GROMACS .gro file of C-alpha atoms in nm:
model
  441
    1UNK     CA    1  -6.173   2.328  -1.910
    2UNK     CA    2  -6.122   1.957  -1.968
    3UNK     CA    3  -6.008   2.024  -2.322
    4UNK     CA    4  -5.751   2.270  -2.194
    5UNK     CA    5  -5.612   2.018  -1.949
    6UNK     CA    6  -5.576   1.754  -2.225
    7UNK     CA    7  -5.372   1.990  -2.439
    8UNK     CA    8  -5.152   2.068  -2.145
    9UNK     CA    9  -5.092   1.699  -2.078
   10UNK     CA   10  -5.005   1.624  -2.442
   11UNK     CA   11  -4.758   1.906  -2.455
   12UNK     CA   12  -4.604   1.793  -2.127
   13UNK     CA   13  -4.559   1.434  -2.264
   14UNK     CA   14  -4.394   1.561  -2.576
   15UNK     CA   15  -4.153   1.760  -2.366
   16UNK     CA   16  -4.056   1.447  -2.168
   17UNK     CA   17  -3.974   1.235  -2.484
   18UNK     CA   18  -3.612   1.263  -2.603
   19UNK     CA   19  -3.551   1.425  -2.936
   20UNK     CA   20  -3.410   1.196  -3.216
   21UNK     CA   21  -3.109   1.303  -3.410
   22UNK     CA   22  -3.092   1.264  -3.786
   23UNK     CA   23  -2.863   0.963  -3.740
   24UNK     CA   24  -3.110   0.803  -3.504
   25UNK     CA   25  -3.391   0.860  -3.752
   26UNK     CA   26  -3.196   0.683  -4.022
   27UNK     CA   27  -3.114   0.391  -3.789
   28UNK     CA   28  -3.479   0.350  -3.690
   29UNK     CA   29  -3.589   0.355  -4.051
   30UNK     CA   30  -3.334   0.087  -4.145
   31UNK     CA   31  -3.440  -0.129  -3.852
   32UNK     CA   32  -3.804  -0.112  -3.957
   33UNK     CA   33  -3.712  -0.202  -4.315
   34UNK     CA   34  -3.504  -0.509  -4.206
   35UNK     CA   35  -3.790  -0.628  -3.992
   36UNK     CA   36  -4.022  -0.604  -4.289
   37UNK     CA   37  -3.770  -0.791  -4.509
   38UNK     CA   38  -3.735  -1.078  -4.259
   39UNK     CA   39  -4.103  -1.139  -4.285
   40UNK     CA   40  -4.078  -1.222  -4.655
   41UNK     CA   41  -3.721  -1.354  -4.717
   42UNK     CA   42  -3.586  -1.707  -4.640
   43UNK     CA   43  -3.233  -1.788  -4.523
   44UNK     CA   44  -3.135  -1.858  -4.887
   45UNK     CA   45  -3.248  -1.504  -4.985
   46UNK     CA   46  -3.541  -1.644  -5.182
   47UNK     CA   47  -3.887  -1.503  -5.117
   48UNK     CA   48  -4.095  -1.751  -4.919
   49UNK     CA   49  -4.381  -1.732  -5.164
   50UNK     CA   50  -4.141  -1.850  -5.435
   51UNK     CA   51  -3.970  -2.120  -5.222
   52UNK     CA   52  -4.074  -2.467  -5.353
   53UNK     CA   53  -4.019  -2.818  -5.213
   54UNK     CA   54  -3.674  -2.974  -5.307
   55UNK     CA   55  -3.677  -3.173  -5.628
   56UNK     CA   56  -3.639  -3.548  -5.547
   57UNK     CA   57  -3.363  -3.753  -5.717
   58UNK     CA   58  -3.510  -3.954  -5.998
   59UNK     CA   59  -3.512  -4.337  -5.943
   60UNK     CA   60  -3.348  -4.387  -6.285
   61UNK     CA   61  -3.055  -4.170  -6.177
   62UNK     CA   62  -3.014  -4.370  -5.854
   63UNK     CA   63  -3.009  -4.695  -6.053
   64UNK     CA   64  -2.743  -4.559  -6.291
   65UNK     CA   65  -2.529  -4.445  -5.998
   66UNK     CA   66  -2.554  -4.785  -5.830
   67UNK     CA   67  -2.457  -4.959  -6.155
   68UNK     CA   68  -2.146  -4.742  -6.186
   69UNK     CA   69  -2.045  -4.814  -5.825
   70UNK     CA   70  -2.100  -5.189  -5.874
   71UNK     CA   71  -1.889  -5.187  -6.191
   72UNK     CA   72  -1.606  -5.006  -6.009
   73UNK     CA   73  -1.627  -5.252  -5.718
   74UNK     CA   74  -1.625  -5.551  -5.955
   75UNK     CA   75  -1.317  -5.414  -6.137
   76UNK     CA   76  -1.131  -5.374  -5.809
   77UNK     CA   77  -1.218  -5.731  -5.704
   78UNK     CA   78  -1.115  -5.866  -6.045
   79UNK     CA   79  -0.782  -5.685  -6.025
   80UNK     CA   80  -0.715  -5.828  -5.678
   81UNK     CA   81  -0.801  -6.178  -5.802
   82UNK     CA   82  -0.566  -6.145  -6.101
   83UNK     CA   83  -0.279  -6.016  -5.887
   84UNK     CA   84  -0.328  -6.288  -5.624
   85UNK     CA   85  -0.446  -6.579  -5.840
   86UNK     CA   86  -0.179  -6.817  -5.714
   87UNK     CA   87  -0.276  -6.744  -5.352
   88UNK     CA   88  -0.648  -6.813  -5.399
   89UNK     CA   89  -0.636  -7.190  -5.385
   90UNK     CA   90  -0.896  -7.360  -5.161
   91UNK     CA   91  -0.618  -7.450  -4.919
   92UNK     CA   92  -0.505  -7.088  -4.895
   93UNK     CA   93  -0.860  -6.963  -4.841
   94UNK     CA   94  -0.918  -7.229  -4.576
   95UNK     CA   95  -0.587  -7.142  -4.412
   96UNK     CA   96  -0.676  -6.772  -4.401
   97UNK     CA   97  -1.015  -6.843  -4.240
   98UNK     CA   98  -0.881  -7.091  -3.986
   99UNK     CA   99  -0.553  -6.936  -3.883
  100UNK     CA  100  -0.560  -6.569  -3.977
  101UNK     CA  101  -0.927  -6.483  -3.932
  102UNK     CA  102  -1.036  -6.720  -3.657
  103UNK     CA  103  -0.697  -6.749  -3.489
  104UNK     CA  104  -0.697  -7.126  -3.441
  105UNK     CA  105  -0.385  -7.269  -3.273
  106UNK     CA  106  -0.244  -6.936  -3.164
  107UNK     CA  107   0.035  -7.098  -2.962
  108UNK     CA  108   0.247  -6.991  -2.666
  109UNK     CA  109   0.536  -6.846  -2.863
  110UNK     CA  110   0.888  -6.961  -2.945
  111UNK     CA  111   1.103  -7.144  -2.857
  112UNK     CA  112   0.885  -7.453  -2.904
  113UNK     CA  113   0.986  -7.792  -2.770
  114UNK     CA  114   1.034  -8.061  -3.033
  115UNK     CA  115   0.798  -8.358  -3.035
  116UNK     CA  116   1.017  -8.669  -3.045
  117UNK     CA  117   1.378  -8.744  -2.972
  118UNK     CA  118   1.560  -8.621  -3.282
  119UNK     CA  119   1.518  -8.410  -3.595
  120UNK     CA  120   1.791  -8.427  -3.858
  121UNK     CA  121   1.890  -8.101  -4.026
  122UNK     CA  122   1.736  -8.210  -4.356
  123UNK     CA  123   1.396  -8.260  -4.194
  124UNK     CA  124   1.339  -7.900  -4.092
  125UNK     CA  125   1.209  -7.645  -4.345
  126UNK     CA  126   0.959  -7.368  -4.414
  127UNK     CA  127   0.644  -7.415  -4.617
  128UNK     CA  128   0.565  -7.110  -4.834
  129UNK     CA  129   0.893  -6.965  -4.705
  130UNK     CA  130   0.740  -6.877  -4.366
  131UNK     CA  131   0.567  -7.176  -4.199
  132UNK     CA  132   0.796  -7.406  -3.995
  133UNK     CA  133   0.757  -7.780  -4.039
  134UNK     CA  134   0.974  -8.061  -3.902
  135UNK     CA  135   0.980  -8.438  -3.902
  136UNK     CA  136   1.115  -8.614  -3.594
  137UNK     CA  137   1.156  -8.984  -3.526
  138UNK     CA  138   0.797  -8.990  -3.396
  139UNK     CA  139   0.608  -8.687  -3.533
  140UNK     CA  140   0.533  -8.457  -3.824
  141UNK     CA  141   0.461  -8.110  -3.686
  142UNK     CA  142   0.351  -7.796  -3.870
  143UNK     CA  143   0.367  -7.471  -3.669
  144UNK     CA  144   0.233  -7.119  -3.707
  145UNK     CA  145   0.427  -6.798  -3.645
  146UNK     CA  146   0.347  -6.814  -3.273
  147UNK     CA  147   0.439  -7.184  -3.232
  148UNK     CA  148   0.079  -7.306  -3.238
  149UNK     CA  149   0.048  -7.655  -3.388
  150UNK     CA  150  -0.145  -7.649  -3.713
  151UNK     CA  151  -0.085  -8.022  -3.754
  152UNK     CA  152   0.070  -8.290  -3.536
  153UNK     CA  153   0.081  -8.631  -3.702
  154UNK     CA  154   0.252  -8.952  -3.604
  155UNK     CA  155   0.556  -9.069  -3.801
  156UNK     CA  156   0.647  -9.435  -3.844
  157UNK     CA  157   0.899  -9.397  -4.131
  158UNK     CA  158   1.244  -9.536  -4.050
  159UNK     CA  159   1.425  -9.292  -4.284
  160UNK     CA  160   1.194  -8.996  -4.348
  161UNK     CA  161   1.293  -8.721  -4.589
  162UNK     CA  162   1.105  -8.390  -4.599
  163UNK     CA  163   1.047  -8.183  -4.914
  164UNK     CA  164   0.847  -7.859  -4.929
  165UNK     CA  165   0.714  -7.648  -5.216
  166UNK     CA  166   0.504  -7.344  -5.133
  167UNK     CA  167   0.173  -7.478  -4.995
  168UNK     CA  168   0.268  -7.848  -4.994
  169UNK     CA  169   0.498  -8.075  -4.799
  170UNK     CA  170   0.601  -8.430  -4.882
  171UNK     CA  171   0.751  -8.688  -4.648
  172UNK     CA  172   0.881  -9.010  -4.805
  173UNK     CA  173   1.056  -9.313  -4.659
  174UNK     CA  174   1.392  -9.378  -4.826
  175UNK     CA  175   1.427  -9.751  -4.889
  176UNK     CA  176   1.061  -9.799  -4.803
  177UNK     CA  177   0.737  -9.748  -4.993
  178UNK     CA  178   0.559  -9.488  -4.779
  179UNK     CA  179   0.483  -9.138  -4.906
  180UNK     CA  180   0.269  -8.866  -4.744
  181UNK     CA  181   0.155  -8.527  -4.872
  182UNK     CA  182   0.036  -8.241  -4.652
  183UNK     CA  183  -0.125  -7.904  -4.710
  184UNK     CA  184  -0.130  -7.631  -4.445
  185UNK     CA  185  -0.438  -7.776  -4.280
  186UNK     CA  186  -0.474  -8.142  -4.385
  187UNK     CA  187  -0.294  -8.460  -4.478
  188UNK     CA  188  -0.394  -8.504  -4.842
  189UNK     CA  189  -0.243  -8.846  -4.913
  190UNK     CA  190  -0.084  -9.131  -4.720
  191UNK     CA  191   0.034  -9.368  -4.990
  192UNK     CA  192   0.219  -9.696  -5.017
  193UNK     CA  193   0.394  -9.734  -5.354
  194UNK     CA  194   0.469 -10.064  -5.523
  195UNK     CA  195   0.847 -10.033  -5.514
  196UNK     CA  196   1.106  -9.889  -5.278
  197UNK     CA  197   1.165  -9.514  -5.303
  198UNK     CA  198   1.503  -9.358  -5.392
  199UNK     CA  199   1.390  -8.993  -5.399
  200UNK     CA  200   1.077  -8.786  -5.452
  201UNK     CA  201   0.952  -8.428  -5.486
  202UNK     CA  202   0.637  -8.217  -5.503
  203UNK     CA  203   0.574  -7.900  -5.703
  204UNK     CA  204   0.401  -7.576  -5.608
  205UNK     CA  205   0.105  -7.687  -5.821
  206UNK     CA  206   0.057  -8.013  -5.628
  207UNK     CA  207   0.200  -8.241  -5.898
  208UNK     CA  208   0.435  -8.493  -5.732
  209UNK     CA  209   0.683  -8.758  -5.840
  210UNK     CA  210   0.877  -9.053  -5.701
  211UNK     CA  211   1.183  -9.235  -5.830
  212UNK     CA  212   1.166  -9.602  -5.732
  213UNK     CA  213   1.332  -9.934  -5.794
  214UNK     CA  214   1.241 -10.111  -6.115
  215UNK     CA  215   1.243 -10.476  -6.218
  216UNK     CA  216   1.383 -10.398  -6.565
  217UNK     CA  217   1.584 -10.078  -6.514
  218UNK     CA  218   1.808  -9.913  -6.255
  219UNK     CA  219   1.530  -9.672  -6.161
  220UNK     CA  220   1.187  -9.554  -6.269
  221UNK     CA  221   1.035  -9.207  -6.240
  222UNK     CA  222   0.658  -9.186  -6.199
  223UNK     CA  223   0.477  -8.852  -6.199
  224UNK     CA  224   0.131  -8.806  -6.046
  225UNK     CA  225  -0.122  -8.529  -6.093
  226UNK     CA  226  -0.255  -8.328  -5.801
  227UNK     CA  227  -0.546  -8.573  -5.768
  228UNK     CA  228  -0.307  -8.874  -5.748
  229UNK     CA  229  -0.340  -9.004  -6.102
  230UNK     CA  230  -0.036  -9.128  -6.292
  231UNK     CA  231   0.048  -8.887  -6.575
  232UNK     CA  232   0.406  -8.967  -6.682
  233UNK     CA  233   0.676  -9.232  -6.647
  234UNK     CA  234   1.042  -9.255  -6.745
  235UNK     CA  235   1.293  -9.538  -6.688
  236UNK     CA  236   1.669  -9.498  -6.635
  237UNK     CA  237   1.905  -9.767  -6.761
  238UNK     CA  238   2.250  -9.613  -6.701
  239UNK     CA  239   2.238  -9.421  -6.371
  240UNK     CA  240   2.115  -9.472  -6.019
  241UNK     CA  241   1.895  -9.170  -5.953
  242UNK     CA  242   1.952  -8.986  -5.626
  243UNK     CA  243   1.783  -8.642  -5.665
  244UNK     CA  244   1.479  -8.494  -5.835
  245UNK     CA  245   1.307  -8.154  -5.849
  246UNK     CA  246   0.986  -8.060  -6.032
  247UNK     CA  247   0.918  -7.713  -6.172
  248UNK     CA  248   0.643  -7.498  -6.024
  249UNK     CA  249   0.367  -7.587  -6.271
  250UNK     CA  250   0.445  -7.960  -6.267
  251UNK     CA  251   0.547  -7.998  -6.633
  252UNK     CA  252   0.923  -8.063  -6.609
  253UNK     CA  253   1.181  -8.222  -6.383
  254UNK     CA  254   1.555  -8.206  -6.326
  255UNK     CA  255   1.702  -8.539  -6.214
  256UNK     CA  256   2.055  -8.636  -6.111
  257UNK     CA  257   2.209  -8.982  -6.107
  258UNK     CA  258   2.540  -9.150  -6.038
  259UNK     CA  259   2.739  -9.429  -6.202
  260UNK     CA  260   3.091  -9.568  -6.232
  261UNK     CA  261   3.264  -9.567  -6.568
  262UNK     CA  262   3.616  -9.713  -6.609
  263UNK     CA  263   3.685  -9.677  -6.241
  264UNK     CA  264   3.576  -9.313  -6.227
  265UNK     CA  265   3.272  -9.159  -6.068
  266UNK     CA  266   3.036  -8.999  -6.317
  267UNK     CA  267   2.724  -8.802  -6.240
  268UNK     CA  268   2.453  -8.719  -6.486
  269UNK     CA  269   2.180  -8.455  -6.493
  270UNK     CA  270   1.865  -8.503  -6.699
  271UNK     CA  271   1.609  -8.237  -6.793
  272UNK     CA  272   1.273  -8.403  -6.862
  273UNK     CA  273   0.956  -8.260  -7.012
  274UNK     CA  274   0.644  -8.457  -6.919
  275UNK     CA  275   0.497  -8.406  -7.267
  276UNK     CA  276   0.791  -8.584  -7.434
  277UNK     CA  277   0.913  -8.943  -7.422
  278UNK     CA  278   1.285  -8.856  -7.439
  279UNK     CA  279   1.482  -8.615  -7.221
  280UNK     CA  280   1.526  -8.263  -7.358
  281UNK     CA  281   1.881  -8.229  -7.220
  282UNK     CA  282   2.144  -8.450  -7.056
  283UNK     CA  283   2.476  -8.350  -6.899
  284UNK     CA  284   2.753  -8.588  -6.785
  285UNK     CA  285   2.965  -8.451  -6.500
  286UNK     CA  286   3.287  -8.638  -6.428
  287UNK     CA  287   3.447  -8.669  -6.083
  288UNK     CA  288   3.169  -8.486  -5.907
  289UNK     CA  289   2.891  -8.606  -5.677
  290UNK     CA  290   2.562  -8.415  -5.694
  291UNK     CA  291   2.416  -8.331  -5.353
  292UNK     CA  292   2.093  -8.171  -5.470
  293UNK     CA  293   1.904  -8.037  -5.772
  294UNK     CA  294   1.639  -7.767  -5.789
  295UNK     CA  295   1.403  -7.608  -6.039
  296UNK     CA  296   1.359  -7.236  -5.981
  297UNK     CA  297   1.023  -7.063  -6.018
  298UNK     CA  298   1.144  -6.878  -6.329
  299UNK     CA  299   1.212  -7.205  -6.517
  300UNK     CA  300   1.589  -7.225  -6.468
  301UNK     CA  301   1.754  -7.496  -6.258
  302UNK     CA  302   2.070  -7.580  -6.063
  303UNK     CA  303   2.269  -7.877  -5.941
  304UNK     CA  304   2.478  -7.851  -5.624
  305UNK     CA  305   2.791  -8.066  -5.637
  306UNK     CA  306   3.078  -8.167  -5.412
  307UNK     CA  307   3.351  -8.012  -5.628
  308UNK     CA  308   3.151  -7.753  -5.824
  309UNK     CA  309   2.792  -7.658  -5.893
  310UNK     CA  310   2.602  -7.585  -6.213
  311UNK     CA  311   2.340  -7.339  -6.331
  312UNK     CA  312   2.111  -7.443  -6.616
  313UNK     CA  313   1.938  -7.202  -6.855
  314UNK     CA  314   1.676  -7.451  -6.969
  315UNK     CA  315   1.521  -7.253  -7.255
  316UNK     CA  316   1.858  -7.182  -7.417
  317UNK     CA  317   2.004  -7.525  -7.332
  318UNK     CA  318   2.306  -7.375  -7.154
  319UNK     CA  319   2.509  -7.499  -6.856
  320UNK     CA  320   2.717  -7.251  -6.654
  321UNK     CA  321   2.981  -7.365  -6.408
  322UNK     CA  322   2.979  -7.235  -6.050
  323UNK     CA  323   3.342  -7.281  -5.947
  324UNK     CA  324   3.456  -7.322  -5.586
  325UNK     CA  325   3.809  -7.197  -5.666
  326UNK     CA  326   3.978  -7.480  -5.472
  327UNK     CA  327   3.759  -7.415  -5.167
  328UNK     CA  328   3.550  -7.676  -4.985
  329UNK     CA  329   3.173  -7.651  -4.979
  330UNK     CA  330   3.066  -7.667  -4.613
  331UNK     CA  331   2.698  -7.587  -4.648
  332UNK     CA  332   2.437  -7.479  -4.899
  333UNK     CA  333   2.074  -7.383  -4.947
  334UNK     CA  334   1.893  -7.402  -5.279
  335UNK     CA  335   1.540  -7.261  -5.298
  336UNK     CA  336   1.271  -7.242  -5.568
  337UNK     CA  337   1.217  -6.872  -5.500
  338UNK     CA  338   1.543  -6.739  -5.356
  339UNK     CA  339   1.809  -6.920  -5.558
  340UNK     CA  340   2.141  -7.055  -5.425
  341UNK     CA  341   2.344  -6.982  -5.113
  342UNK     CA  342   2.684  -7.148  -5.065
  343UNK     CA  343   2.946  -7.141  -4.793
  344UNK     CA  344   3.295  -7.222  -4.924
  345UNK     CA  345   3.576  -7.273  -4.674
  346UNK     CA  346   3.947  -7.210  -4.730
  347UNK     CA  347   4.045  -7.483  -4.483
  348UNK     CA  348   3.919  -7.841  -4.433
  349UNK     CA  349   3.794  -7.763  -4.082
  350UNK     CA  350   3.548  -7.511  -4.225
  351UNK     CA  351   3.711  -7.189  -4.101
  352UNK     CA  352   3.740  -6.867  -4.305
  353UNK     CA  353   3.440  -6.904  -4.532
  354UNK     CA  354   3.327  -6.720  -4.839
  355UNK     CA  355   2.950  -6.679  -4.860
  356UNK     CA  356   2.815  -6.673  -5.217
  357UNK     CA  357   2.453  -6.612  -5.321
  358UNK     CA  358   2.321  -6.658  -5.674
  359UNK     CA  359   1.978  -6.551  -5.799
  360UNK     CA  360   1.739  -6.776  -5.997
  361UNK     CA  361   1.854  -6.578  -6.302
  362UNK     CA  362   2.210  -6.697  -6.249
  363UNK     CA  363   2.347  -6.365  -6.125
  364UNK     CA  364   2.587  -6.355  -5.829
  365UNK     CA  365   2.415  -6.126  -5.576
  366UNK     CA  366   2.667  -6.141  -5.291
  367UNK     CA  367   3.022  -6.252  -5.214
  368UNK     CA  368   3.101  -6.212  -4.844
  369UNK     CA  369   3.412  -6.314  -4.653
  370UNK     CA  370   3.384  -6.424  -4.292
  371UNK     CA  371   3.610  -6.596  -4.040
  372UNK     CA  372   3.307  -6.780  -3.898
  373UNK     CA  373   3.283  -7.156  -3.934
  374UNK     CA  374   2.952  -7.178  -4.122
  375UNK     CA  375   2.742  -7.473  -4.011
  376UNK     CA  376   2.414  -7.366  -4.173
  377UNK     CA  377   2.319  -7.099  -4.427
  378UNK     CA  378   1.996  -6.939  -4.550
  379UNK     CA  379   1.920  -6.672  -4.806
  380UNK     CA  380   1.662  -6.390  -4.833
  381UNK     CA  381   1.611  -6.096  -5.068
  382UNK     CA  382   1.853  -5.847  -4.912
  383UNK     CA  383   2.024  -6.051  -4.642
  384UNK     CA  384   2.191  -6.386  -4.586
  385UNK     CA  385   2.216  -6.560  -4.249
  386UNK     CA  386   2.458  -6.823  -4.123
  387UNK     CA  387   2.483  -7.010  -3.796
  388UNK     CA  388   2.784  -7.135  -3.605
  389UNK     CA  389   2.747  -7.314  -3.275
  390UNK     CA  390   2.469  -7.138  -3.084
  391UNK     CA  391   2.483  -6.805  -3.271
  392UNK     CA  392   2.307  -6.667  -3.580
  393UNK     CA  393   2.486  -6.403  -3.790
  394UNK     CA  394   2.308  -6.175  -4.039
  395UNK     CA  395   2.489  -6.013  -4.334
  396UNK     CA  396   2.370  -5.743  -4.572
  397UNK     CA  397   2.407  -5.875  -4.925
  398UNK     CA  398   2.478  -5.539  -5.085
  399UNK     CA  399   2.748  -5.416  -4.847
  400UNK     CA  400   2.870  -5.755  -4.724
  401UNK     CA  401   2.870  -5.625  -4.366
  402UNK     CA  402   2.761  -5.807  -4.054
  403UNK     CA  403   2.445  -5.625  -3.939
  404UNK     CA  404   2.312  -5.841  -3.654
  405UNK     CA  405   2.389  -6.147  -3.447
  406UNK     CA  406   2.193  -6.340  -3.190
  407UNK     CA  407   2.304  -6.599  -2.937
  408UNK     CA  408   2.061  -6.883  -2.869
  409UNK     CA  409   2.040  -7.113  -2.570
  410UNK     CA  410   2.148  -7.425  -2.755
  411UNK     CA  411   2.358  -7.540  -3.049
  412UNK     CA  412   2.182  -7.493  -3.382
  413UNK     CA  413   2.155  -7.762  -3.648
  414UNK     CA  414   1.988  -7.562  -3.924
  415UNK     CA  415   1.846  -7.218  -3.995
  416UNK     CA  416   1.581  -7.098  -4.242
  417UNK     CA  417   1.503  -6.735  -4.324
  418UNK     CA  418   1.137  -6.631  -4.347
  419UNK     CA  419   1.233  -6.277  -4.454
  420UNK     CA  420   1.525  -6.035  -4.429
  421UNK     CA  421   1.494  -6.009  -4.049
  422UNK     CA  422   1.323  -6.328  -3.926
  423UNK     CA  423   1.516  -6.654  -3.890
  424UNK     CA  424   1.379  -6.987  -3.770
  425UNK     CA  425   1.629  -7.234  -3.629
  426UNK     CA  426   1.638  -7.603  -3.543
  427UNK     CA  427   1.809  -7.664  -3.211
  428UNK     CA  428   1.880  -7.989  -3.033
  429UNK     CA  429   1.547  -7.987  -2.849
  430UNK     CA  430   1.365  -7.671  -2.966
  431UNK     CA  431   1.246  -7.477  -3.267
  432UNK     CA  432   1.364  -7.118  -3.226
  433UNK     CA  433   1.243  -6.793  -3.384
  434UNK     CA  434   1.498  -6.511  -3.398
  435UNK     CA  435   1.412  -6.152  -3.492
  436UNK     CA  436   1.742  -6.018  -3.622
  437UNK     CA  437   1.732  -5.646  -3.552
  438UNK     CA  438   2.042  -5.449  -3.648
  439UNK     CA  439   2.271  -5.471  -3.347
  440UNK     CA  440   2.617  -5.459  -3.503
  441UNK     CA  441   2.763  -5.130  -3.623
   0.00000   0.00000   0.00000
């Protein structure tokens, strides 16, 4: 009886279970197979019993890889050093750490009040074409681009003259014996020469020179190495020397002098090589006073005169005339890096000027007409700026068009361009920084 009941129960249970279709049977079979596969297959589809530990990178391979990376890094550093060799002087490195990295002497911004009572237009300039420096009747002040004082030294020279050349500045006392040399961060020398100074200059390499009185000659040139050791001397018997410029590596000089011959004024320009006893070229220029001379960084030179100027191709021993075409020179700038900028006026009062710029290669890069009375001029790569009264005007050198102008709060004595858009200016009581954005259409 019990056995009969068990059969009845089994049959009843089977009746209650749902019947599987053929599709369901296939699905169940596939599900069981996948479950079995997951028990023996890894995520990379490799059987677990064949899955080994990852092979470690060999130490020799790591060493080779590090050597390759070090060589690449060293090559990059070497290339940067080669491309920036001239900028890696100890003074430049010190300047970067002190002023760019650490931010010493940040300043309160421009305009910056002048220390002292007066700064003449010749005693305001830019070191390395971007760092303002000025010499007043009481102070020598070097500023950063936010008017912070990098240096502020006392000045006791009665007639100071400022000369700059890249990372160096020189201040000498005309008619006295004092001469001082500054870097961006320090005063390198404060010297007293034996004889009174007529003129002096310093090169981008730190070599400097002074033309002084002489017991036996009209003037004597003495050249000193960067470490203040005498390396060359030359005496002048026929001309009183009034200007000198040294080339960038401190191996040559261009010198101008003046004399009277048969009642006429005669100027002379000498080209000197410090490895030779005699001059390598000499030019006599009649009825013309020389205002300034300059060696360009490419080895050429120029002399700026009252009636005409001159461009010298030193290597080929050639002199090219820069004619004023009966105009009057009202202002000029001559720079080691940027070349020459002249303002030539049609009328004696300085109105209706022609602006002329000439590259260190001797090529005229701009000729611009303006009705402005140019009182100061400065030159950059693509632009030239002039000032008149209290206003700065910016011209595009390619088109000759006025692109910007800025009115300042006081009359300007001199301007100096740091780049195509930034102009520093010497006012009566302030140093001004003008960003010349294009405002004139």
